[in-house]
PDB file of C-alpha atoms in Angstrom:
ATOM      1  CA  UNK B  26       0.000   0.000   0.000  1.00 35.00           C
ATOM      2  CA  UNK B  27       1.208   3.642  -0.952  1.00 42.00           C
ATOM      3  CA  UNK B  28       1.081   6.840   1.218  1.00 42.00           C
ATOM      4  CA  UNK B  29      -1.106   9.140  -1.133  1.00 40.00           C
ATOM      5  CA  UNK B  30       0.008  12.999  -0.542  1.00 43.00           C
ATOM      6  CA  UNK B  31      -3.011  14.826  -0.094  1.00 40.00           C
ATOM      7  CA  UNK B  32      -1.285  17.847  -1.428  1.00 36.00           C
ATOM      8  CA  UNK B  33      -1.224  18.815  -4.804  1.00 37.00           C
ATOM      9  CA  UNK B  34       1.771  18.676  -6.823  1.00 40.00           C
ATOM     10  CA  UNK B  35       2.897  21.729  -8.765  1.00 41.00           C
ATOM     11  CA  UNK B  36       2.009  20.424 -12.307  1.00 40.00           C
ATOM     12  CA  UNK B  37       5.179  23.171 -13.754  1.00 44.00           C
ATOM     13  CA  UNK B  38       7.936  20.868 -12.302  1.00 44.00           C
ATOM     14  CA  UNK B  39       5.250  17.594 -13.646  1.00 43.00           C
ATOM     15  CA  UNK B  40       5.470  19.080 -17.022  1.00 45.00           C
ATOM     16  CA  UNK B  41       9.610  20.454 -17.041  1.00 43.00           C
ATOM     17  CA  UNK B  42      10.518  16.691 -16.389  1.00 43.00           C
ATOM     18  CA  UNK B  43       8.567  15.657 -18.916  1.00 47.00           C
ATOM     19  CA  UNK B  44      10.366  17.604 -21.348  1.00 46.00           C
ATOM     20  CA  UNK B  45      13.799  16.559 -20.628  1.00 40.00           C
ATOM     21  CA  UNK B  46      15.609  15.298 -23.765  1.00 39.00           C
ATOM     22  CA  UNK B  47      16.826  12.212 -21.800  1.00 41.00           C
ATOM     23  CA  UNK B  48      16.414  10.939 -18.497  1.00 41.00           C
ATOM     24  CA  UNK B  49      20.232  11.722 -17.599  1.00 40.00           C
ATOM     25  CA  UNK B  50      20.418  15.073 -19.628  1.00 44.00           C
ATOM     26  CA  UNK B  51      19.145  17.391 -16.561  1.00 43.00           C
ATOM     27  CA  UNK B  52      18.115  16.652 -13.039  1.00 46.00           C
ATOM     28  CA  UNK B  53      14.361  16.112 -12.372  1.00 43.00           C
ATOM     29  CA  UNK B  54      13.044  19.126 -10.553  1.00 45.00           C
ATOM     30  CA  UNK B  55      12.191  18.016  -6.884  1.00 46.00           C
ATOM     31  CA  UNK B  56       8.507  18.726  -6.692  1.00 45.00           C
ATOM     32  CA  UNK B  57       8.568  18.706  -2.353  1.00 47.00           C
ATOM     33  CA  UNK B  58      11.739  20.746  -2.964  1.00 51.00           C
ATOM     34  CA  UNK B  59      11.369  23.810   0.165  1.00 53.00           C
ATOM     35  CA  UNK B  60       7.541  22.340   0.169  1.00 56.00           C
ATOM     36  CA  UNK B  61       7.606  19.465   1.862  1.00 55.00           C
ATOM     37  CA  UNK B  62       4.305  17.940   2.443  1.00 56.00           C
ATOM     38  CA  UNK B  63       1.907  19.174   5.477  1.00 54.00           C
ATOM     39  CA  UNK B  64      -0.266  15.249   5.309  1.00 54.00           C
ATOM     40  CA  UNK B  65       0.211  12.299   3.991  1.00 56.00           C
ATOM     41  CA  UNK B  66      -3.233  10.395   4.540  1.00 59.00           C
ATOM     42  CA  UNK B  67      -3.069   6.424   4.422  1.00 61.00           C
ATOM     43  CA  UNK B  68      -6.785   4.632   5.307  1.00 64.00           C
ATOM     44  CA  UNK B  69      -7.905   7.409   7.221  1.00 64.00           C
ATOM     45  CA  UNK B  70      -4.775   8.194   9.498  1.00 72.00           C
ATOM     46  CA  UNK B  71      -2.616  11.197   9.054  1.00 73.00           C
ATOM     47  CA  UNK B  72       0.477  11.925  10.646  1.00 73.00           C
ATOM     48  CA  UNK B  73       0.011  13.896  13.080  1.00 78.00           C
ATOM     49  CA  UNK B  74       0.769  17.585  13.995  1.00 80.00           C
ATOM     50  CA  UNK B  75       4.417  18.525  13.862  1.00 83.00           C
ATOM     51  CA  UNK B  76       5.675  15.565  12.230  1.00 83.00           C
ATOM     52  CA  UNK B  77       9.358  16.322  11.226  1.00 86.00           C
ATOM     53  CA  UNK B  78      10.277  14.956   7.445  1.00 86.00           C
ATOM     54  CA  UNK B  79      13.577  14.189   6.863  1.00 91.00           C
ATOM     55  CA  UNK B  80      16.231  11.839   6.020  1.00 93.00           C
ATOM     56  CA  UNK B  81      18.599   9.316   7.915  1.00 95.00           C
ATOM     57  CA  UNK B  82      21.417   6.938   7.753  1.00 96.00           C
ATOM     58  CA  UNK B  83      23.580   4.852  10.111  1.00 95.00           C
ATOM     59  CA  UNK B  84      27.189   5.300  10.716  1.00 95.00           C
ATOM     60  CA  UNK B  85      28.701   2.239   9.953  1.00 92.00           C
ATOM     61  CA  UNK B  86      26.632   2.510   6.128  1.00 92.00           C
ATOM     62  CA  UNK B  87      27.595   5.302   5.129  1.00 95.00           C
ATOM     63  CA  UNK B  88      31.065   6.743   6.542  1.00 96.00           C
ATOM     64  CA  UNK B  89      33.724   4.344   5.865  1.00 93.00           C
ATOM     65  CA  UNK B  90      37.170   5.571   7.058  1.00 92.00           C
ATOM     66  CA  UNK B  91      37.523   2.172   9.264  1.00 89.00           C
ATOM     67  CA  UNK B  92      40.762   2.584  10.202  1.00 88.00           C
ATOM     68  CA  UNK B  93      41.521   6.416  10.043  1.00 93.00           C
ATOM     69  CA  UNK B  94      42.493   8.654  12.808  1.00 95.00           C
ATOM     70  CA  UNK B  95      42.027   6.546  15.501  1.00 94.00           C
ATOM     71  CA  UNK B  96      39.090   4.780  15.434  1.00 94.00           C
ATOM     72  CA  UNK B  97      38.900   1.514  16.943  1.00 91.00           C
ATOM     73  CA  UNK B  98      37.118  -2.056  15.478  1.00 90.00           C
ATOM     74  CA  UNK B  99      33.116  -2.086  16.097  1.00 89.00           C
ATOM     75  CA  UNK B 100      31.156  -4.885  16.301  1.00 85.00           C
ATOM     76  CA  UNK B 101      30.342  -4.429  12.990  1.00 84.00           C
ATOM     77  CA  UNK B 102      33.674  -4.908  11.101  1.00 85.00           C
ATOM     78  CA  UNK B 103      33.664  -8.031  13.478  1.00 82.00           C
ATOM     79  CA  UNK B 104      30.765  -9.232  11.921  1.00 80.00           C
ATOM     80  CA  UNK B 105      31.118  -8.000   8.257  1.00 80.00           C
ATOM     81  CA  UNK B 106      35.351  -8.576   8.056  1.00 77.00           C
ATOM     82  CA  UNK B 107      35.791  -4.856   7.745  1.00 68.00           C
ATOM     83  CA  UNK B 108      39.205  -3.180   9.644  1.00 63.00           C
ATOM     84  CA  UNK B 109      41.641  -6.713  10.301  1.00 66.00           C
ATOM     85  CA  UNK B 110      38.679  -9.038  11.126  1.00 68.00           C
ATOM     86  CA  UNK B 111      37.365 -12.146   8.816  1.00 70.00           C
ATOM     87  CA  UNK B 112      33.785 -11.655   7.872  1.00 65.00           C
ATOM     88  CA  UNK B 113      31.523 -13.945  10.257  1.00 66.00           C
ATOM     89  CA  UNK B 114      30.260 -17.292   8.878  1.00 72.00           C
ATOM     90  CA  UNK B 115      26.857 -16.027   8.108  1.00 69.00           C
ATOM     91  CA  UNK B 116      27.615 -13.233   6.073  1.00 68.00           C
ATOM     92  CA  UNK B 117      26.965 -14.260   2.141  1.00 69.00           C
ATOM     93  CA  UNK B 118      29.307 -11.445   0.964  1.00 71.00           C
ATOM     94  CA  UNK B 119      32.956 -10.215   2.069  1.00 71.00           C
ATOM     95  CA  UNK B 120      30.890  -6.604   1.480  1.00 78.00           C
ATOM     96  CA  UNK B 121      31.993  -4.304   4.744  1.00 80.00           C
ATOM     97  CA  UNK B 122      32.227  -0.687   5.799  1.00 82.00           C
ATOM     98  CA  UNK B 123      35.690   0.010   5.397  1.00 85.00           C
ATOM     99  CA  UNK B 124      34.993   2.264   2.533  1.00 89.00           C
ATOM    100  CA  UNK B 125      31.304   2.450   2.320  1.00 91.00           C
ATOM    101  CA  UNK B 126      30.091   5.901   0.621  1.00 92.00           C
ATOM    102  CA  UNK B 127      33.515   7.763   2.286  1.00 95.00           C
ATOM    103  CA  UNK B 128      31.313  10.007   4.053  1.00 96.00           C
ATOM    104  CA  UNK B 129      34.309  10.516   7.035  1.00 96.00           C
ATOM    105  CA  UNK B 130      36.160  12.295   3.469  1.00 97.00           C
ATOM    106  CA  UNK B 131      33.115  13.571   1.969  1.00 97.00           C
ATOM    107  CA  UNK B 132      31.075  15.152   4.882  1.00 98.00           C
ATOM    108  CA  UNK B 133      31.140  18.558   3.596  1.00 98.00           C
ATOM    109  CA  UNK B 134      30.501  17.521  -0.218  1.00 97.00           C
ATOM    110  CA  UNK B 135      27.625  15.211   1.031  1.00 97.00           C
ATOM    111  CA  UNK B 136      25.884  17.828   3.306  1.00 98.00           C
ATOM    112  CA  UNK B 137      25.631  19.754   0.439  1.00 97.00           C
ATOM    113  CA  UNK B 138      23.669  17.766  -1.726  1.00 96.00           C
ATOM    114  CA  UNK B 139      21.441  17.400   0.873  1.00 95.00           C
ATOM    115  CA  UNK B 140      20.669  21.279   0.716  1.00 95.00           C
ATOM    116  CA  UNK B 141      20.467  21.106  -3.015  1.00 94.00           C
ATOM    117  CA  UNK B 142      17.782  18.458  -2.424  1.00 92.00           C
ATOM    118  CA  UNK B 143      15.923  20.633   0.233  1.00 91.00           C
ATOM    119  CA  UNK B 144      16.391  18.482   2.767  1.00 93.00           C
ATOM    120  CA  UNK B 145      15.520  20.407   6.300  1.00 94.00           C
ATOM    121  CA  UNK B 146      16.337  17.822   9.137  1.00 96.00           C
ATOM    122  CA  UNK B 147      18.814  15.017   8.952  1.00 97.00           C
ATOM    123  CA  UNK B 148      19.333  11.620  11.397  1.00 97.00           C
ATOM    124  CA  UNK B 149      22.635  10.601  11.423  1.00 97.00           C
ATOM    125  CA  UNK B 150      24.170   7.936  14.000  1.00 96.00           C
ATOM    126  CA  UNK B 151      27.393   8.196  16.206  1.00 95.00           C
ATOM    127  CA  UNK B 152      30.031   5.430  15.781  1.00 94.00           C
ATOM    128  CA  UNK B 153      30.881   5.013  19.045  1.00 92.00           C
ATOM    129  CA  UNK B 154      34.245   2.945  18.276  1.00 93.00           C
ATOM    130  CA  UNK B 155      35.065   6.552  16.371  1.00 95.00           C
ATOM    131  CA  UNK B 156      34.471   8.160  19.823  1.00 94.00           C
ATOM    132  CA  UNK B 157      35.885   6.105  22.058  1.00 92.00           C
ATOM    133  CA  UNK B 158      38.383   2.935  20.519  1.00 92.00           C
ATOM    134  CA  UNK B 159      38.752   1.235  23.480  1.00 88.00           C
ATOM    135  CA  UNK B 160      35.164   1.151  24.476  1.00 86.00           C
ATOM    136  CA  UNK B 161      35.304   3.217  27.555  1.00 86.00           C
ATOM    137  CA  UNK B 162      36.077   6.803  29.350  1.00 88.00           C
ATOM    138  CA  UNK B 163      39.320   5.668  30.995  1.00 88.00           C
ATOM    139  CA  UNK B 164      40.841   4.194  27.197  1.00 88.00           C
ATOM    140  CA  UNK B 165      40.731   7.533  26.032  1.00 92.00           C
ATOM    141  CA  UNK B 166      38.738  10.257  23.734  1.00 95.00           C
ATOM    142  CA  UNK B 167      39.003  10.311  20.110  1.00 97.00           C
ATOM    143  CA  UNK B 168      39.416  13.752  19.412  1.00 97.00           C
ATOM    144  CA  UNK B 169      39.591  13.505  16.017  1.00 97.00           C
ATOM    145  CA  UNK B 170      36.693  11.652  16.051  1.00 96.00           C
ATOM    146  CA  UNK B 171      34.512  14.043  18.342  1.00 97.00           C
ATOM    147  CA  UNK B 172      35.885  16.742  15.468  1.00 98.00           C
ATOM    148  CA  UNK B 173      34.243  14.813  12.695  1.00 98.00           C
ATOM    149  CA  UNK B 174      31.015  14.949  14.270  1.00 97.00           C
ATOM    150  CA  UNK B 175      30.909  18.748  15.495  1.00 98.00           C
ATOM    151  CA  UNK B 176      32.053  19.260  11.910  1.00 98.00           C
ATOM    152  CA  UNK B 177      28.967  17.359  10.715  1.00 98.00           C
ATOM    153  CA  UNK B 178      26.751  19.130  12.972  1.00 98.00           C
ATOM    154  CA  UNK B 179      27.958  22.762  12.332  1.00 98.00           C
ATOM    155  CA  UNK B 180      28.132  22.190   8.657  1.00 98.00           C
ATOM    156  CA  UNK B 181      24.685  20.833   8.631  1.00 98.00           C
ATOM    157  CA  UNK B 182      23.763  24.227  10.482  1.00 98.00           C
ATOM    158  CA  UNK B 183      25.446  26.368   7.933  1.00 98.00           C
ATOM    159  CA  UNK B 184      23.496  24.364   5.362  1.00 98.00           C
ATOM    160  CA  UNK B 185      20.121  25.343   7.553  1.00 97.00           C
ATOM    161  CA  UNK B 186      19.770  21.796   7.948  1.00 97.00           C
ATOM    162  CA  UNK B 187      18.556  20.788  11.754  1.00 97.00           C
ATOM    163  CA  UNK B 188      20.394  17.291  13.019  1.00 97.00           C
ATOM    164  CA  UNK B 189      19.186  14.692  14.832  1.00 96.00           C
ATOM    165  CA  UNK B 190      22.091  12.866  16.352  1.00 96.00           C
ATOM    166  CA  UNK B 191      21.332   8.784  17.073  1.00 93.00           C
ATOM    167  CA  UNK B 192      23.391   7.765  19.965  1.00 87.00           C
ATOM    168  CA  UNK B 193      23.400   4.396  19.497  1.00 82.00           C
ATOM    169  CA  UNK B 194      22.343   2.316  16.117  1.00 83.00           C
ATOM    170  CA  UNK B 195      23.887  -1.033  16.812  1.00 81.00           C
ATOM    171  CA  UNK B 196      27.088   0.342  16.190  1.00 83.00           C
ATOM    172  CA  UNK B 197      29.431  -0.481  19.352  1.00 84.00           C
ATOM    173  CA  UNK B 198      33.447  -0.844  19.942  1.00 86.00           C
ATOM    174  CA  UNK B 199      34.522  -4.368  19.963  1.00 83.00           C
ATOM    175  CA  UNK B 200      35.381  -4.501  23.508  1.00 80.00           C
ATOM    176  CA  UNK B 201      31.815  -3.607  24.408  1.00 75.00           C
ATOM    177  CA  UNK B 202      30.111  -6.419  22.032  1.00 65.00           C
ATOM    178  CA  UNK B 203      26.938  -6.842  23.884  1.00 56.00           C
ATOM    179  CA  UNK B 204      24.011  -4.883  26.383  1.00 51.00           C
ATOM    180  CA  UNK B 205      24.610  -8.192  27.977  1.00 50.00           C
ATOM    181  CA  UNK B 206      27.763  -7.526  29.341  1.00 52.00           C
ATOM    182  CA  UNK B 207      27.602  -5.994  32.543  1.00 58.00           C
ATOM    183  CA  UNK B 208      30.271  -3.676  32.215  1.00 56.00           C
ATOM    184  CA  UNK B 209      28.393  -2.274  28.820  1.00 53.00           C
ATOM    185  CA  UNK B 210      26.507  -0.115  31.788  1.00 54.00           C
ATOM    186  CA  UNK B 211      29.886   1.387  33.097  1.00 54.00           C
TER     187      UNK B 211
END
């Protein structure tokens, strides 16, 4: 089942898309660009008041940079054989993170697009093993790491786009591998 917007589309961006010569020759006007739908009405129900539309993506997905200035291994590049690990026997593919879209090099480039889109707000999760290698306080601060964020965040403010920072997204230093462990709550 499709969400049917209940607004109507400007039929001048409809119409300029239709004209294109090719499908790669221009890029397709954004129709929601700096209009972003008020309701979106699916079987009666409408989101409600104040619902924020936006984008997001995880940390481990998108920035890549697995063994850059300082961060440590994540449970992840356990699991996927990113950084020095070999991938776990479930995985089908050797695909990792190590790389991923290079989002750690590309922050600024990347933040852009998203105000070219007309993107307003923007999710983004916190690698912890970026943050903090070792797992904990007393291993030490990444501050190269705590500089990529603030980066991300002030850039995304220059950009007049609003953050929302996920603090965690299943995305923990190897030495902390599980809630379970008791001294995860250290």
């Amino acid at each position: 089942m499709a969400l049917t917007p209940e607004l109507t589309v400007s039929m001048t961006a409809l119409e300029q898309s239709a004209k294109l010569d090719t499908a790669f020759s221009n890029p397709m006007p954004m129709p929601y660009k700096g209009d972003y739908p008020q309701q979106y009405i699916h079987a009666g129900q409408s989101f409600p008041k104040g619902f924020v539309w936006g984008v997001g993506t995880a940390a481990y997905q998108i920035e890549g940079g697995a063994r850059l200035d300082g961060r440590g291994p994540s449970i992840w590049d356990t699991f996927s054989g990113g950084g020095d690990s070999e991938p776990d026997e479930h995985m089908q593919t050797k695909d990792n993170g190590d790389v991923a879209c290079d989002h750690y090099h590309r922050m600024r480039e990347d933040v852009k697009l998203m105000k070219d889109l007309g993107l307003r707000h923007y999710r983004f999760s916190i690698s912890w093993s970026r943050i903090l290698p070792n797992g904990t306080l007393a291993g030490g601060i990444n501050e190269k790491g705590v500089n990529f964020y603030h980066d991300l965040i002030n850039t995304l403010h220059e950009h007049d786009i609003e953050p929302y920072v996920t603090l965690y997204h299943w995305d923990l230093p190897q030495e902390r591998a599980a809630f379970t462990v008791r001294k995860m709550l250290s």
